[in-house]
Coordinates of C-alpha atoms and ligand atoms in Angstrom, one line a residue:
M1035 CA 94.9 117.6 96.1
T1036 CA 91.2 117.9 96.4
I1037 CA 88.7 115.5 95.0
A1038 CA 85.7 117.8 94.8
Y1039 CA 83.3 115.3 93.3
L1040 CA 83.9 111.7 92.2
D1041 CA 80.8 110.6 90.3
R1042 CA 80.5 106.9 90.6
T1043 CA 78.4 104.8 88.3
V1044 CA 76.8 102.0 90.3
H1045 CA 77.2 98.5 88.8
E1046 CA 74.0 96.5 88.8
T1047 CA 76.0 93.6 87.4
D1048 CA 79.7 92.9 87.0
G1049 CA 81.3 94.3 84.0
E1050 CA 81.8 97.7 82.5
P1051 CA 80.4 100.7 84.2
K1052 CA 76.9 101.6 83.0
P1053 CA 76.4 105.3 82.5
N1054 CA 72.8 105.3 83.6
G1055 CA 73.0 102.5 86.0
G1056 CA 72.4 104.8 89.0
V1057 CA 74.8 107.3 90.5
S1058 CA 76.1 107.9 94.0
T1059 CA 78.4 110.8 94.6
L1060 CA 81.4 111.2 96.8
S1061 CA 80.0 114.5 97.8
K1062 CA 82.4 115.5 100.5
S1063 CA 85.7 117.0 99.5
I1064 CA 88.8 115.0 100.6
D1065 CA 91.9 117.0 101.0
L1066 CA 94.7 114.6 99.9
Q1067 CA 98.4 115.3 99.9
G1068 CA 98.8 112.6 97.3
S1069 CA 97.2 112.4 93.8
V1070 CA 94.2 110.9 92.1
E1071 CA 94.3 109.3 88.7
T1072 CA 91.3 108.6 86.5
G1073 CA 90.6 107.4 83.0
D1074 CA 93.5 105.9 81.1
K1075 CA 95.9 106.6 84.0
T1076 CA 94.2 103.9 86.0
T1077 CA 95.3 101.2 83.5
I1078 CA 97.9 99.8 85.8
A1079 CA 95.1 98.9 88.3
S1080 CA 92.8 97.5 85.6
K1081 CA 94.8 94.3 85.2
D1082 CA 96.6 91.9 87.4
F1083 CA 99.7 89.8 87.0
G1084 CA 97.8 86.7 85.9
G1085 CA 96.2 88.6 83.0
L1086 CA 92.9 86.8 83.7
Y1087 CA 90.9 89.7 85.0
S1088 CA 90.3 93.1 83.6
T1089 CA 88.1 95.7 85.4
K1090 CA 88.2 99.4 85.5
P1091 CA 88.4 101.2 88.9
L1092 CA 86.7 104.6 89.3
A1093 CA 90.0 106.1 90.4
L1094 CA 93.6 105.2 91.3
I1095 CA 94.6 107.0 94.5
K1096 CA 98.3 107.6 95.2
P1097 CA 98.4 108.4 98.8
A1098 CA 101.1 110.5 100.4
G1099 CA 100.7 108.6 103.6
S1100 CA 98.5 107.1 106.3
D1101 CA 96.3 110.2 106.6
D1102 CA 95.4 110.1 102.9
V1103 CA 94.6 106.4 103.2
S1104 CA 92.4 107.1 106.2
R1105 CA 90.6 110.0 104.4
V1106 CA 89.9 107.9 101.3
I1107 CA 88.5 105.0 103.4
K1108 CA 86.3 107.3 105.5
A1109 CA 85.0 109.0 102.4
A1110 CA 84.3 105.7 100.6
S1111 CA 82.5 104.3 103.6
R1112 CA 79.9 107.1 103.3
I1113 CA 79.1 106.0 99.8
P1114 CA 76.8 103.0 99.3
R1115 CA 78.4 100.1 97.6
M1116 CA 81.7 101.9 97.1
T1117 CA 84.6 99.5 97.3
V1118 CA 88.3 100.1 98.1
A1119 CA 91.2 97.8 97.3
A1120 CA 94.8 98.2 98.3
R1121 CA 97.3 97.6 95.6
G1122 CA 100.9 96.7 96.4
N1123 CA 102.9 95.8 93.3
G1124 CA 99.9 94.1 91.6
H1125 CA 101.4 90.6 91.4
S1126 CA 98.3 88.8 92.5
I1127 CA 97.0 86.5 89.9
N1128 CA 93.3 86.5 90.6
G1129 CA 92.3 90.1 90.8
Q1130 CA 92.8 90.5 94.5
A1131 CA 94.2 94.0 94.2
M1132 CA 91.5 95.2 91.9
T1133 CA 88.0 96.7 92.3
N1134 CA 85.4 97.1 89.6
G1135 CA 84.2 100.8 89.7
G1136 CA 85.8 101.4 93.1
L1137 CA 88.9 103.1 94.5
V1138 CA 92.3 101.4 94.2
I1139 CA 94.9 102.7 96.6
D1140 CA 98.3 102.4 95.1
M1141 CA 100.6 101.8 98.1
R1142 CA 103.8 102.1 96.1
S1143 CA 103.6 105.9 96.5
T1144 CA 104.2 105.5 100.2
E1145 CA 107.5 103.6 99.9
E1146 CA 109.7 106.3 101.3
N1147 CA 107.6 107.2 104.3
H1148 CA 109.1 104.8 106.8
F1149 CA 112.6 103.3 107.1
R1150 CA 113.9 103.2 110.6
L1151 CA 116.2 100.8 112.4
L1152 CA 115.1 99.8 115.9
N1153 CA 117.3 98.1 118.6
I1154 CA 115.0 96.6 121.2
N1155 CA 116.9 94.8 123.9
G1156 CA 119.7 93.8 121.5
S1157 CA 117.3 92.6 118.8
F1158 CA 117.1 94.5 115.5
F1159 CA 113.9 95.5 113.6
I1160 CA 113.2 97.6 110.6
D1161 CA 110.2 99.8 110.5
V1162 CA 109.1 100.0 106.8
S1163 CA 106.3 101.2 104.7
G1164 CA 103.6 98.8 103.6
G1165 CA 104.2 100.0 100.0
A1166 CA 108.0 99.3 100.1
L1167 CA 109.3 96.6 97.7
W1168 CA 111.1 93.8 99.5
E1169 CA 114.1 94.1 97.1
N1170 CA 114.6 97.7 98.3
V1171 CA 114.2 96.8 101.9
L1172 CA 116.9 94.1 101.5
T1173 CA 119.3 96.4 99.7
R1174 CA 118.9 99.2 102.2
C1175 CA 119.1 97.0 105.3
V1176 CA 122.3 95.2 104.0
S1177 CA 124.1 98.3 102.7
R1178 CA 123.3 100.5 105.7
F1179 CA 123.3 98.2 108.6
G1180 CA 124.7 94.8 107.5
L1181 CA 121.4 93.3 108.6
A1182 CA 118.6 91.5 106.6
P1183 CA 115.1 90.2 107.3
R1184 CA 115.0 86.6 108.2
S1185 CA 112.2 85.3 106.0
W1186 CA 111.7 86.0 102.3
T1187 CA 109.8 85.3 99.1
D1188 CA 111.8 84.0 96.2
Y1189 CA 110.9 86.9 94.0
L1190 CA 111.4 90.3 95.7
S1191 CA 109.5 92.8 93.5
L1192 CA 106.6 92.4 95.9
T1193 CA 105.5 94.9 98.5
V1194 CA 105.7 94.4 102.3
G1195 CA 101.9 95.0 102.6
G1196 CA 101.2 92.6 99.7
T1197 CA 103.0 89.6 101.0
L1198 CA 102.1 90.2 104.6
S1199 CA 98.5 90.1 103.4
N1200 CA 99.2 86.6 102.1
A1201 CA 102.0 84.8 103.9
G1202 CA 105.3 85.3 102.2
V1203 CA 107.0 82.0 101.7
S1204 CA 110.5 81.0 100.6
G1205 CA 113.3 78.6 101.6
Q1206 CA 113.8 80.1 105.0
A1207 CA 110.2 79.4 106.2
F1208 CA 111.2 76.0 107.6
R1209 CA 113.4 77.8 110.1
Y1210 CA 111.7 81.1 110.8
G1211 CA 108.2 80.6 109.5
P1212 CA 106.7 82.7 106.7
Q1213 CA 107.1 86.4 106.6
I1214 CA 103.9 86.9 108.6
S1215 CA 105.6 85.2 111.5
N1216 CA 108.5 87.7 111.5
V1217 CA 106.6 90.9 112.1
T1218 CA 106.0 92.4 115.6
E1219 CA 103.9 95.5 114.9
L1220 CA 101.7 96.9 112.2
E1221 CA 100.1 100.2 111.5
I1222 CA 96.7 99.5 109.9
I1223 CA 94.1 101.8 108.5
T1224 CA 90.9 100.0 109.4
G1225 CA 87.7 99.8 107.4
K1226 CA 86.4 102.8 109.3
G1227 CA 89.5 104.8 108.4
D1228 CA 91.0 104.7 111.8
I1229 CA 94.8 104.7 112.0
T1230 CA 95.6 101.9 114.4
V1231 CA 98.8 100.4 115.7
C1232 CA 98.6 96.7 116.5
S1233 CA 100.8 93.8 117.7
E1234 CA 100.6 90.5 119.6
T1235 CA 99.6 92.4 122.7
R1236 CA 97.9 95.5 121.3
N1237 CA 94.8 95.0 119.3
P1238 CA 95.8 91.4 118.7
E1239 CA 92.7 90.4 116.8
L1240 CA 93.4 93.1 114.2
F1241 CA 97.1 92.1 114.1
F1242 CA 96.5 88.5 113.5
G1243 CA 93.6 89.1 111.2
S1244 CA 95.6 91.4 109.0
L1245 CA 98.6 89.1 108.7
G1246 CA 97.5 86.8 105.9
G1247 CA 94.1 88.7 105.8
L1248 CA 94.1 89.4 102.0
G1249 CA 93.6 93.1 102.7
Q1250 CA 90.2 92.5 104.2
F1251 CA 90.9 93.7 107.7
G1252 CA 92.6 97.0 106.8
I1253 CA 95.4 98.5 104.9
I1254 CA 99.0 98.0 106.2
T1255 CA 100.9 101.3 106.1
R1256 CA 103.8 100.3 108.3
A1257 CA 105.3 97.0 109.5
M1258 CA 108.1 96.3 112.0
V1259 CA 110.1 93.4 110.6
K1260 CA 112.7 91.2 112.5
L1261 CA 116.3 91.4 111.3
Q1262 CA 119.4 89.3 111.6
P1263 CA 123.0 89.8 110.6
A1264 CA 123.3 89.4 106.8
P1265 CA 125.9 86.8 105.7
D1266 CA 128.9 87.9 103.8
M1267 CA 128.8 84.9 101.4
V1268 CA 126.3 82.2 100.3
R1269 CA 127.1 78.8 98.9
W1270 CA 124.2 77.9 96.6
I1271 CA 123.6 74.4 95.4
R1272 CA 121.1 72.5 93.3
V1273 CA 120.7 68.7 93.4
V1274 CA 118.8 66.8 90.8
Y1275 CA 116.6 63.8 91.5
T1276 CA 114.8 61.4 89.2
E1277 CA 112.8 59.8 92.0
F1278 CA 110.1 61.7 93.9
D1279 CA 110.5 59.6 97.1
E1280 CA 114.2 60.4 97.3
F1281 CA 113.7 64.1 96.7
T1282 CA 111.0 64.4 99.4
R1283 CA 113.0 62.2 101.8
D1284 CA 116.0 64.5 101.6
A1285 CA 114.0 67.6 101.8
E1286 CA 112.1 66.4 104.9
F1287 CA 115.4 65.4 106.5
L1288 CA 117.0 68.8 105.9
V1289 CA 114.0 70.8 107.2
S1290 CA 113.4 68.7 110.3
R1291 CA 116.8 68.2 111.8
D1292 CA 116.3 68.6 115.6
D1293 CA 119.8 70.0 116.2
G1294 CA 119.1 73.0 113.9
E1295 CA 122.2 72.1 111.9
S1296 CA 121.1 72.4 108.4
F1297 CA 121.2 74.7 105.4
D1298 CA 120.0 78.3 105.7
Y1299 CA 117.7 77.9 102.8
V1300 CA 115.9 74.7 101.5
E1301 CA 113.4 74.7 98.6
G1302 CA 112.5 72.3 95.8
F1303 CA 111.0 72.4 92.4
V1304 CA 109.8 70.1 89.6
F1305 CA 111.1 70.5 86.1
C1306 CA 110.3 68.9 82.7
N1307 CA 112.7 66.3 81.4
N1308 CA 113.1 68.1 78.1
D1309 CA 114.9 71.1 76.6
D1310 CA 112.2 73.7 77.2
P1311 CA 114.1 76.9 78.1
V1312 CA 111.7 77.9 80.9
N1313 CA 110.6 74.6 82.4
G1314 CA 113.1 72.0 81.2
W1315 CA 116.8 71.2 81.8
P1316 CA 118.0 74.7 80.9
S1317 CA 116.2 76.0 84.0
V1318 CA 118.3 73.8 86.3
P1319 CA 121.8 75.4 86.3
L1320 CA 122.1 78.3 88.6
D1321 CA 124.0 80.2 85.9
P1322 CA 123.5 79.3 82.2
V1323 CA 127.3 79.3 81.7
H1324 CA 127.6 76.4 84.2
G1325 CA 125.6 73.9 82.2
F1326 CA 124.7 70.5 83.7
N1327 CA 125.9 67.1 82.6
Q1328 CA 122.7 65.2 82.1
G1329 CA 124.7 62.1 81.3
I1330 CA 125.3 61.5 85.1
I1331 CA 121.5 61.1 85.7
P1332 CA 120.0 57.7 85.1
Q1333 CA 117.7 57.7 82.1
T1334 CA 114.3 56.9 83.3
G1335 CA 112.1 58.3 80.5
A1336 CA 110.0 60.1 83.2
S1337 CA 108.4 63.3 82.0
V1338 CA 109.5 65.3 85.0
H1339 CA 112.5 65.4 87.4
Y1340 CA 113.0 67.2 90.7
C1341 CA 115.5 69.6 92.0
L1342 CA 116.4 70.4 95.6
E1343 CA 117.8 73.9 96.1
V1344 CA 119.8 74.7 99.2
A1345 CA 122.0 77.5 100.4
F1346 CA 124.6 77.9 103.2
H1347 CA 125.6 81.2 104.7
Y1348 CA 129.1 81.9 105.7
Q1349 CA 131.5 84.7 106.4
K1350 CA 134.4 86.0 104.2
G1351 CA 137.0 84.7 106.7
D1352 CA 135.7 81.1 106.6
H1353 CA 138.0 78.9 104.6
P1354 CA 136.3 77.3 101.5
S1355 CA 137.5 73.8 102.6
N1356 CA 135.7 74.3 106.0
V1357 CA 132.6 75.3 104.2
D1358 CA 132.9 72.2 102.1
K1359 CA 133.2 70.1 105.2
V1360 CA 130.1 71.6 106.8
I1361 CA 128.1 71.1 103.6
I1362 CA 129.2 67.4 103.3
F1363 CA 128.3 67.0 107.0
F1364 CA 124.7 68.3 106.4
V1365 CA 124.1 66.0 103.4
Ligands
LIG1170 C1 106.4 86.3 89.8 C2 105.8 86.1 91.1 C3 106.6 85.4 92.1 C4 106.0 85.2 93.4 N1 106.8 84.6 94.3 C5 106.4 84.4 95.5 C6 107.2 83.7 96.5 O1 108.3 83.3 96.2 N2 106.6 83.5 97.7 C7 105.4 83.9 98.0 O2 105.0 83.7 99.2 N3 104.6 84.5 97.1 C8 105.0 84.7 95.9 N4 104.2 85.3 94.9 C9 102.9 85.7 95.3 C10 102.9 87.0 96.0 O3 103.4 87.0 97.3 C11 101.5 87.6 96.2 O4 100.8 87.6 95.0 C12 101.6 89.0 96.8 O5 100.3 89.3 97.3 C13 102.0 90.0 95.8 O6 102.4 91.1 96.4 P1 102.1 92.5 95.7 O7 102.8 93.5 96.5 O8 102.2 92.5 94.3 O9 100.5 92.6 96.2 P2 99.2 92.8 95.4 O10 99.1 91.8 94.4 O11 99.2 94.2 94.9 O12 98.1 92.7 96.5 C14 97.9 91.4 97.1 C15 96.8 91.4 98.1 O13 97.2 92.1 99.2 C16 96.4 93.3 99.4 N5 97.3 94.4 99.7 C17 98.3 94.9 99.0 N6 98.9 95.9 99.7 C18 98.3 95.9 100.9 C19 98.5 96.6 102.1 N7 99.5 97.5 102.2 N8 97.7 96.4 103.2 C20 96.8 95.5 103.1 N9 96.5 94.8 102.0 C21 97.3 94.9 100.9 C22 95.7 93.5 98.0 O14 94.4 94.1 98.2 C23 95.5 92.1 97.6 O15 94.4 91.4 98.2 C24 104.7 85.6 93.7 C25 103.9 86.2 92.7 C26 104.5 86.4 91.4 C27 103.6 87.1 90.4

């Protein structure tokens, strides 16, 4: 698709575009393989997950791939005050994936571009698109190869590029670090529109700047992510505490065992000591049908309680009683 002209209203102040506020023109045609949405079709990029911010971009670009991203950035860089924001799945809560009157690049359109398993000296990696959702990466890696990334977020409808631009934290981070510590190579489109591959040894400043860089060092179009064998089974346990000191003592014990013998996932949360369906006791059982006998918890009258959530990986052939023994040993 060709964008022949994109008239851009320049914003003297934040807020709605002002028709006569001055005009700069994206005068050079950009030949895109992807598409460009304007007007009402940009609505998805006008709000973020937190619902706090609402701004209108000039256009929503759906790139076909790295070349499109590069062309858009090059074109935008020739226009004074033109801004570009990458958008993953728009789950930021403070407007990070938005731009007022600028160009939003919707990376979801690139999801299918990369999905390649690599075996490097016996270690496995998956090369995936920056716009891929983690939930799709997981499903594909497990179903096709029996492998899975090592470090996660709790919620998986987030993109690879979106979480690598932050950190990506979940209950595996105590063992493997956040997601940004589990990536060995990135393809980045820089602020000049250059398509660049970087790693710890190749363009390391760009590599480390982009990981956790909030999209300010370039746009991640591809990431090479470390994998490990996926477990067949997981024992998932939640333990309720009334005392904060006991809760943190146990959590610290589990994440700091020198021998590495611990659960595969450790996380905790606070919940309200009431019947609120979202934040109270009903949020504690792993499955609503399980229920939870509150009678066994000492009545403290405290407004909040604490929950430690742990998981243990095992294989189908492992006998349940052996799994029980290991779990009792850990705790
Ligand atoms: C319901 C919910 C649950 C969450 N759970 C967790 C959790 O368990 N653990 C955790 O760590 N975080 C969690 N988060 C936070 C989440 O990781 C971040 O908000 C993340 O940035 C969202 O990813 P996204 O794909 O929606 O990115 P977006 O919100 O679209 O973008 C986030 C930032 O990254 C930039 N960006 C997006 N794509 C790219 C790219 N390809 N290249 C460069 N920059 C890019 C954007 O410009 C923006 O600055 C959660 C958020 C929500 C709303």
